[in-house]
Amino acid sequence: MFHIGVDDTDSKSGMCTTYIAAVLIKELSKFSEVSARLIRLNPNIEWKTRGNASICLVMEAKNEEKIKGIVLQKVKELSVLENENTNPGVVFYRGEIPKEFNDFYYKCLHEIVTIREAEELARKYDAEVHKFKSGRGIIGALAAVGSDLKDHTYEIIAYRRKENWGKERNVDRASVYQMDAKTFPLTFNNVDYAEDRILITPHSPCPVFFGIRGEHPEILKQAYEMVRSEEKADVVAIYETNQGTDAHLEHVRKISDIRAYSSVILDGTVTREPGIITGGHVIFRLNNGGGSVDCAAYEPTRDFRWIASKLRVGDVVRVYGGVRADKLTVNLEKIEILKLAKLWEEKNPLCKKCGKRMESAGKDQGFRCRKCKTRLKGKIKEEIKRNLREKIYQVPPGAMRHLGKPLVRF
Ligand code: ATP
């Protein structure tokens, strides 16, 4: 098979690498069937435009020279080359994917890699690399070529006609709620019910009209037909993707094993109670083995912060989240409560005869029942009812990473 990887064609002011993929699918389908993968890479890198997406197209290895010409022409024509942060890269590779390409994909999910690493690996296996400007996009392009999708989902994306780019997206909200009611959980993250907000339309001026995520192409086609709008889409494409799979998360045993820019699953005990800092973020301290790390539920995670804020010292939890450059904070995506600490408070005793809470009988005089005058000496310890359950909690869909696995998929 012939593999085409493309990345870094867009900027915040416009374009989207997946749009170029959709245009290419249309153009290249005259040669053979084209399958398309939309691959999300390390969500913690600072220079991504939005969701760190790259794409890989796979088709029959025939007419390669013509295909390459079309791909390079479209990337040159559609990329936002005038933006200093747009540095497209294209990779062509024919044949079985070497294991090292697959390892490179995983490295790009969990770490930071250099353009040079990508170039050297491509050279070793005779993959053809095309760099535009600095060509940083070859990192994502090669990773997409090397990607395997052990767990996978699909996304159907409708793109807008050029004359509508940048204009407000008018999708009938009620139809999205109905589509969600009919197709969830085979489609997911269509609506944030707590915020009463539809999530299928982006807010950037890019060519994407809307996208629906789900378990298989058939349900996506049905869901797509249910969404109503006056605006007609230009092209529509379906991608196989690593979105919604938690592919970015890695189990780490010790806090000292955490690397900057990685995304971790880590068990530990709460050692400092949550506090709210300026901006409405909730932070608590987690300890395991010798080390400790702060865990943050940031303001955009909305009600999820109140879950984090109910944790207490001694609770045993599993946290899921991305790690900032300074390695000191885990940006929480999920919290699994493994064991709630038992908490006690001292209270006046209950009357043994009538069950009423007793009152103080005066300094050093013990307690007395107001009703029957029974007396008792000391205070009692009562367990505090915890307003949390031993289960997994997740940020709301509007605050989820593209790679984040919704609980409904567990
Ligand atoms: P969009 O989602 O809108 O397509 P984006 O968020 O994917 O945009 P890009 O403009 O593609 O952002 O920028 C990401 C850049 O980071 C690309 O050049 C890509 O090659 C590179 N990159 C991806 N993963 C890594 C990584 N792990 N280490 C270093 N660079 C990476």
Coordinates of C-alpha atoms and ligand atoms in Angstrom, one line a residue:
M1 CA 0.0 0.0 0.0
F2 CA 1.0 3.6 -0.5
H3 CA 0.9 5.9 2.6
I4 CA 0.7 9.7 2.5
G5 CA 1.2 11.6 5.7
V6 CA 0.5 15.4 6.0
D7 CA 0.7 17.8 8.9
D8 CA 1.1 21.5 9.9
T9 CA -0.7 23.2 7.1
D10 CA -3.0 25.4 9.1
S11 CA -2.9 28.4 11.4
K12 CA -5.3 29.9 14.0
S13 CA -6.6 32.3 11.3
G14 CA -7.7 29.5 8.9
M15 CA -7.4 26.2 7.2
C16 CA -7.3 22.7 8.7
T17 CA -5.1 19.8 7.8
T18 CA -8.1 17.5 7.7
Y19 CA -9.7 19.8 5.0
I20 CA -6.6 19.2 2.8
A21 CA -7.2 15.5 3.5
A22 CA -10.8 15.7 2.4
V23 CA -9.8 17.5 -0.8
L24 CA -7.1 14.9 -1.5
I25 CA -9.5 12.0 -0.8
K26 CA -11.8 13.4 -3.5
E27 CA -9.0 13.9 -6.0
L28 CA -7.2 10.7 -5.4
S29 CA -10.2 8.4 -5.3
K30 CA -10.0 8.3 -9.1
F31 CA -6.8 6.1 -8.8
S32 CA -8.0 3.7 -6.1
E33 CA -10.0 3.6 -2.9
V34 CA -8.5 5.9 -0.3
S35 CA -8.8 5.3 3.5
A36 CA -8.1 8.2 5.8
R37 CA -6.8 8.3 9.4
L38 CA -7.0 11.4 11.6
I39 CA -4.3 11.1 14.2
R40 CA -4.0 13.2 17.3
L41 CA -0.5 13.5 18.8
N42 CA 0.9 14.8 22.0
P43 CA -1.8 17.2 23.4
N44 CA 0.8 19.0 25.6
I45 CA 3.1 20.5 23.0
E46 CA 3.1 24.3 23.1
W47 CA 3.3 25.0 19.3
K48 CA 0.3 23.1 18.2
T49 CA -2.4 25.2 16.4
R50 CA -5.3 23.6 18.1
G51 CA -5.7 19.8 18.6
N52 CA -2.3 18.6 17.3
A53 CA -3.9 16.6 14.4
S54 CA -2.2 15.0 11.5
I55 CA -3.5 12.8 8.7
C56 CA -2.5 9.7 6.8
L57 CA -4.1 8.5 3.6
V58 CA -3.7 4.9 2.5
M59 CA -4.3 3.7 -1.1
E60 CA -3.1 1.3 -3.7
A61 CA 0.6 1.6 -4.7
K62 CA -0.1 2.5 -8.3
N63 CA 0.3 5.8 -10.2
E64 CA 2.6 7.0 -7.4
E65 CA 4.3 9.8 -9.3
K66 CA 0.9 11.3 -10.3
I67 CA -0.4 10.9 -6.7
K68 CA 2.7 12.6 -5.2
G69 CA 2.3 15.5 -7.7
I70 CA -1.3 16.1 -6.7
V71 CA -0.6 15.9 -3.0
L72 CA 2.3 18.3 -3.1
Q73 CA 0.4 20.7 -5.3
K74 CA -2.6 20.8 -3.0
V75 CA -0.5 21.2 0.2
K76 CA 1.4 24.1 -1.5
E77 CA -1.9 25.7 -2.7
L78 CA -4.0 25.3 0.5
S79 CA -1.5 25.7 3.4
V80 CA -1.3 29.0 5.2
L81 CA 2.4 29.4 4.2
E82 CA 2.5 33.1 5.0
N83 CA 2.0 32.3 8.8
E84 CA 5.3 31.9 10.5
N85 CA 4.0 29.0 12.6
T86 CA 2.8 27.0 9.6
N87 CA 5.5 24.6 8.5
P88 CA 4.0 21.8 6.4
G89 CA 5.5 18.4 6.0
V90 CA 4.6 15.5 3.7
V91 CA 5.8 11.9 3.9
F92 CA 5.3 9.3 1.2
Y93 CA 5.9 5.6 2.1
R94 CA 5.3 2.5 0.1
G95 CA 5.0 -1.0 1.7
E96 CA 4.6 -2.5 5.1
I97 CA 5.0 -0.1 8.0
P98 CA 8.3 -0.7 9.9
K99 CA 8.0 -1.2 13.6
E100 CA 10.2 1.8 14.2
F101 CA 7.6 4.0 12.5
N102 CA 5.1 2.6 14.9
D103 CA 7.4 3.3 17.8
F104 CA 7.8 6.8 16.5
Y105 CA 4.0 7.3 16.5
Y106 CA 3.9 6.4 20.2
K107 CA 6.9 8.6 21.0
C108 CA 5.0 11.5 19.3
L109 CA 2.0 10.8 21.6
H110 CA 4.0 10.9 24.8
E111 CA 7.1 13.0 24.2
I112 CA 8.6 15.8 22.3
V113 CA 10.6 14.8 19.2
T114 CA 12.7 16.8 16.8
I115 CA 12.5 17.4 13.0
R116 CA 15.9 15.8 12.8
E117 CA 14.7 12.5 14.4
A118 CA 11.9 12.3 11.9
E119 CA 14.2 13.0 9.0
E120 CA 16.7 10.4 10.1
L121 CA 14.1 7.7 10.6
A122 CA 12.5 8.5 7.2
R123 CA 15.9 8.3 5.6
K124 CA 16.7 4.9 7.2
Y125 CA 13.6 3.3 5.6
D126 CA 13.6 5.3 2.3
A127 CA 10.5 7.2 3.1
E128 CA 10.2 10.3 0.9
V129 CA 10.0 13.5 2.9
H130 CA 9.0 17.0 1.7
K131 CA 9.5 20.0 3.9
F132 CA 7.9 23.4 3.3
K133 CA 9.7 26.2 5.2
S134 CA 11.1 24.5 8.4
G135 CA 9.1 21.4 7.6
R136 CA 8.2 20.7 11.2
G137 CA 5.0 19.0 9.9
I138 CA 7.1 15.9 8.9
I139 CA 7.0 14.9 12.5
G140 CA 3.3 14.6 12.6
A141 CA 3.2 13.3 9.0
L142 CA 5.6 10.4 9.8
A143 CA 3.8 9.7 13.1
A144 CA 0.5 9.4 11.2
V145 CA 2.0 7.0 8.7
G146 CA 3.4 4.9 11.6
S147 CA 0.2 5.0 13.6
D148 CA -1.7 1.8 14.5
L149 CA -5.2 2.1 15.9
K150 CA -5.6 -0.7 18.5
D151 CA -8.6 1.1 19.9
H152 CA -10.2 3.5 17.5
T153 CA -13.2 5.6 16.8
Y154 CA -14.4 7.4 13.6
E155 CA -15.3 11.0 12.9
I156 CA -17.4 12.3 10.0
I157 CA -16.5 15.9 9.1
A158 CA -18.5 18.2 6.9
Y159 CA -16.6 21.1 5.3
R160 CA -17.9 24.5 4.3
R161 CA -17.9 26.1 0.8
K162 CA -15.2 28.7 0.6
E163 CA -17.6 31.6 0.6
N164 CA -18.8 30.6 4.1
W165 CA -15.4 30.3 5.7
G166 CA -15.1 32.6 8.7
K167 CA -18.9 33.2 8.9
E168 CA -21.1 32.1 11.7
R169 CA -22.1 28.4 11.6
N170 CA -25.9 28.0 11.7
V171 CA -26.7 24.5 12.6
D172 CA -30.2 23.7 13.9
R173 CA -29.6 23.1 17.6
A174 CA -32.7 21.0 18.2
S175 CA -31.7 18.6 15.4
V176 CA -28.3 18.1 17.1
Y177 CA -30.1 17.3 20.4
Q178 CA -32.4 14.9 18.6
M179 CA -29.4 13.3 16.8
D180 CA -27.7 12.8 20.1
A181 CA -30.8 11.3 21.7
K182 CA -31.1 8.8 18.8
T183 CA -27.5 7.8 18.4
F184 CA -25.7 8.1 21.8
P185 CA -23.6 6.2 22.9
L186 CA -22.7 5.1 19.4
T187 CA -21.9 8.7 18.8
F188 CA -20.5 10.8 21.6
N189 CA -19.6 14.3 22.7
N190 CA -22.3 16.0 20.6
V191 CA -23.7 18.1 23.4
D192 CA -22.6 19.4 26.7
Y193 CA -25.9 19.1 28.6
A194 CA -24.7 20.9 31.8
E195 CA -23.8 23.9 29.7
D196 CA -26.7 23.5 27.2
R197 CA -24.2 23.8 24.4
I198 CA -23.7 21.8 21.1
L199 CA -20.2 20.6 20.6
I200 CA -20.1 19.5 17.0
T201 CA -19.3 22.9 15.5
P202 CA -15.9 24.5 16.1
H203 CA -15.5 28.2 16.8
S204 CA -12.4 28.9 14.7
P205 CA -12.6 30.4 11.1
C206 CA -11.4 27.1 9.6
P207 CA -13.2 25.2 6.8
V208 CA -14.8 22.6 9.2
F209 CA -18.6 23.0 9.3
F210 CA -19.2 20.3 11.9
G211 CA -17.9 16.9 13.0
I212 CA -19.6 14.0 14.7
R213 CA -17.6 11.3 16.5
G214 CA -18.7 7.7 17.0
E215 CA -18.0 4.0 16.9
H216 CA -18.5 3.2 13.3
P217 CA -19.0 4.9 9.9
E218 CA -22.6 3.7 9.5
I219 CA -23.9 5.4 12.6
L220 CA -22.0 8.5 11.6
K221 CA -23.6 8.6 8.2
Q222 CA -27.0 8.3 9.9
A223 CA -26.2 10.9 12.5
Y224 CA -25.0 13.3 9.8
E225 CA -28.3 13.0 7.9
M226 CA -30.1 14.0 11.1
V227 CA -28.3 17.3 11.5
R228 CA -30.3 20.1 9.9
S229 CA -28.9 23.4 8.5
E230 CA -29.7 25.9 5.7
E231 CA -26.0 25.7 4.7
K232 CA -24.9 23.0 2.4
A233 CA -21.6 21.3 3.0
D234 CA -18.9 21.3 0.3
V235 CA -17.2 18.0 1.0
V236 CA -17.8 15.4 3.7
A237 CA -15.2 12.8 4.8
I238 CA -15.0 10.0 7.3
Y239 CA -11.8 9.3 9.2
E240 CA -10.7 6.4 11.3
T241 CA -9.1 8.1 14.4
N242 CA -7.4 7.6 17.7
Q243 CA -9.7 10.3 19.2
G244 CA -11.6 9.2 22.3
T245 CA -9.2 6.3 23.1
D246 CA -6.9 7.7 25.8
A247 CA -4.0 6.7 23.6
H248 CA -2.0 9.6 25.0
L249 CA -2.1 8.3 28.6
E250 CA 0.7 6.2 30.1
H251 CA 0.7 4.4 33.5
V252 CA 3.5 5.7 35.7
R253 CA 4.3 4.0 39.0
K254 CA 6.3 6.7 40.7
I255 CA 6.0 10.5 40.7
S256 CA 9.7 10.6 40.0
D257 CA 9.0 8.8 36.7
I258 CA 6.8 11.6 35.4
R259 CA 8.3 13.4 32.3
A260 CA 7.5 16.9 31.3
Y261 CA 4.9 17.0 28.4
S262 CA 3.8 13.5 28.9
S263 CA 0.2 12.4 29.9
V264 CA -0.1 10.0 32.9
I265 CA -2.2 7.7 34.9
L266 CA -0.9 7.7 38.4
D267 CA -2.1 6.3 41.7
G268 CA -1.5 8.2 45.0
T269 CA -2.8 9.5 48.3
V270 CA -4.1 13.0 48.8
T271 CA -1.7 14.8 51.1
R272 CA -2.9 18.4 50.9
E273 CA -6.5 19.3 50.8
P274 CA -7.9 21.0 47.7
G275 CA -7.7 24.8 47.5
I276 CA -9.2 27.2 45.0
I277 CA -6.7 29.6 43.5
T278 CA -7.2 32.8 41.5
G279 CA -9.0 32.0 38.3
G280 CA -11.2 29.4 40.0
H281 CA -8.8 26.5 39.5
V282 CA -8.9 23.7 42.2
I283 CA -5.5 22.2 43.2
F284 CA -4.6 19.4 45.5
R285 CA -1.4 17.6 46.3
L286 CA -0.9 13.9 45.6
N287 CA 1.8 11.7 47.1
N288 CA 3.1 8.3 46.1
G289 CA 6.4 6.7 47.2
G290 CA 8.8 9.4 47.9
G291 CA 7.4 12.2 45.7
S292 CA 4.5 14.5 45.5
V293 CA 2.8 16.4 42.6
D294 CA 0.1 19.0 42.4
C295 CA -3.1 18.0 40.5
A296 CA -5.2 20.7 39.0
A297 CA -8.8 20.9 37.9
Y298 CA -8.8 24.1 35.9
E299 CA -11.6 26.5 35.6
P300 CA -12.8 25.3 32.1
T301 CA -13.5 21.9 33.7
R302 CA -16.5 23.5 35.4
D303 CA -18.4 21.1 37.8
F304 CA -15.6 18.6 37.7
R305 CA -13.8 21.1 40.0
W306 CA -16.3 20.5 42.7
I307 CA -15.5 16.7 42.6
A308 CA -11.8 17.5 43.1
S309 CA -12.6 20.0 45.8
K310 CA -14.3 17.3 47.9
L311 CA -11.2 15.2 48.2
R312 CA -9.6 15.0 51.7
V313 CA -6.2 14.0 53.0
G314 CA -5.9 10.2 53.0
D315 CA -8.1 9.6 50.0
V316 CA -6.5 7.1 47.6
V317 CA -7.1 8.2 43.9
R318 CA -6.0 7.4 40.4
V319 CA -5.4 10.6 38.4
Y320 CA -5.4 10.9 34.6
G321 CA -4.0 13.9 32.9
G322 CA -1.4 15.9 31.0
V323 CA 1.8 17.1 32.5
R324 CA 3.0 20.7 32.1
A325 CA 6.5 21.6 31.1
D326 CA 7.5 22.2 34.7
K327 CA 6.6 18.6 35.6
L328 CA 4.9 19.9 38.8
T329 CA 1.3 19.8 37.9
V330 CA -1.0 17.2 36.4
N331 CA -3.8 18.8 34.4
L332 CA -6.7 16.5 35.4
E333 CA -8.8 14.8 32.8
K334 CA -10.3 12.1 35.0
I335 CA -10.1 11.1 38.7
E336 CA -10.8 7.6 39.8
I337 CA -11.5 7.4 43.6
L338 CA -10.0 4.1 44.7
K339 CA -10.6 4.4 48.5
L340 CA -12.2 7.2 50.4
A341 CA -10.6 8.0 53.7
K342 CA -12.8 7.5 56.8
L343 CA -13.3 10.9 58.4
W344 CA -14.6 11.5 61.9
E345 CA -16.0 14.4 63.8
E346 CA -16.6 14.9 67.6
K347 CA -20.3 15.5 68.5
N348 CA -22.5 15.7 71.5
P349 CA -23.8 12.1 72.4
L350 CA -27.3 10.9 71.6
C351 CA -29.6 10.2 74.5
K352 CA -29.8 6.5 75.1
K353 CA -33.5 6.7 76.0
C354 CA -35.1 9.1 73.5
G355 CA -32.4 9.2 70.8
K356 CA -32.2 13.1 70.8
R357 CA -28.9 14.9 70.5
M358 CA -27.9 15.9 74.1
E359 CA -26.8 19.4 75.2
S360 CA -23.9 20.5 77.3
A361 CA -24.6 20.5 81.0
G362 CA -22.0 23.2 81.7
K363 CA -18.2 23.3 81.9
D364 CA -16.9 19.8 82.8
Q365 CA -20.4 18.7 83.7
G366 CA -20.9 16.3 80.7
F367 CA -24.1 16.3 78.7
R368 CA -27.8 16.1 79.5
C369 CA -30.9 15.3 77.6
R370 CA -33.2 18.3 77.4
K371 CA -36.3 16.0 77.3
C372 CA -35.7 13.2 79.9
K373 CA -32.7 14.8 81.8
T374 CA -30.6 11.7 81.3
R375 CA -26.9 12.5 81.7
L376 CA -23.8 11.2 79.9
K377 CA -20.1 12.1 80.2
G378 CA -18.0 12.4 77.0
K379 CA -18.4 13.5 73.4
I380 CA -18.7 10.8 70.7
K381 CA -17.0 10.3 67.4
E382 CA -19.2 10.1 64.4
E383 CA -18.2 9.2 60.8
I384 CA -18.6 12.1 58.4
K385 CA -20.7 11.3 55.4
R386 CA -18.6 11.8 52.2
N387 CA -20.4 13.3 49.3
L388 CA -18.3 11.3 46.8
R389 CA -18.4 7.8 45.5
E390 CA -15.6 5.3 44.8
K391 CA -15.9 5.6 41.0
I392 CA -14.4 7.4 38.1
Y393 CA -15.2 11.0 37.4
Q394 CA -14.5 12.9 34.2
V395 CA -14.3 16.5 33.0
P396 CA -17.4 17.6 31.0
P397 CA -17.4 16.9 27.2
G398 CA -16.7 20.5 26.4
A399 CA -13.5 20.4 28.3
M400 CA -12.3 17.0 27.1
R401 CA -9.1 16.5 25.1
H402 CA -9.7 15.1 21.6
L403 CA -7.8 12.0 22.7
G404 CA -9.8 11.7 26.0
K405 CA -11.8 8.5 26.2
P406 CA -15.4 9.3 27.3
L407 CA -16.6 7.2 30.2
V408 CA -19.3 5.7 28.0
R409 CA -16.6 4.0 26.0
F410 CA -15.0 2.3 29.1
Ligands
ATP1 P1 -5.0 21.4 13.7 O1 -5.4 20.4 14.8 O2 -5.9 22.5 13.6 O3 -4.8 20.7 12.4 P2 -2.6 21.3 15.0 O4 -3.1 21.6 16.4 O5 -2.5 19.9 14.5 O6 -3.6 22.0 14.1 P3 -0.1 22.0 13.8 O7 -0.3 23.3 13.1 O8 -0.2 20.7 13.0 O9 -1.2 22.0 15.0 O10 1.2 22.0 14.7 C1 1.7 20.9 15.4 C2 3.1 20.7 15.0 O11 3.8 19.9 16.0 C3 3.3 19.9 13.7 O12 4.4 20.5 13.0 C4 3.7 18.6 14.1 O13 4.6 17.9 13.2 C5 4.4 18.8 15.4 N1 4.4 17.8 16.4 C6 3.4 16.9 16.6 N2 3.7 16.0 17.6 C7 4.9 16.4 18.1 C8 5.8 15.9 19.1 N3 5.4 14.9 19.9 N4 7.0 16.5 19.3 C9 7.3 17.5 18.5 N5 6.5 18.1 17.5 C10 5.4 17.5 17.3

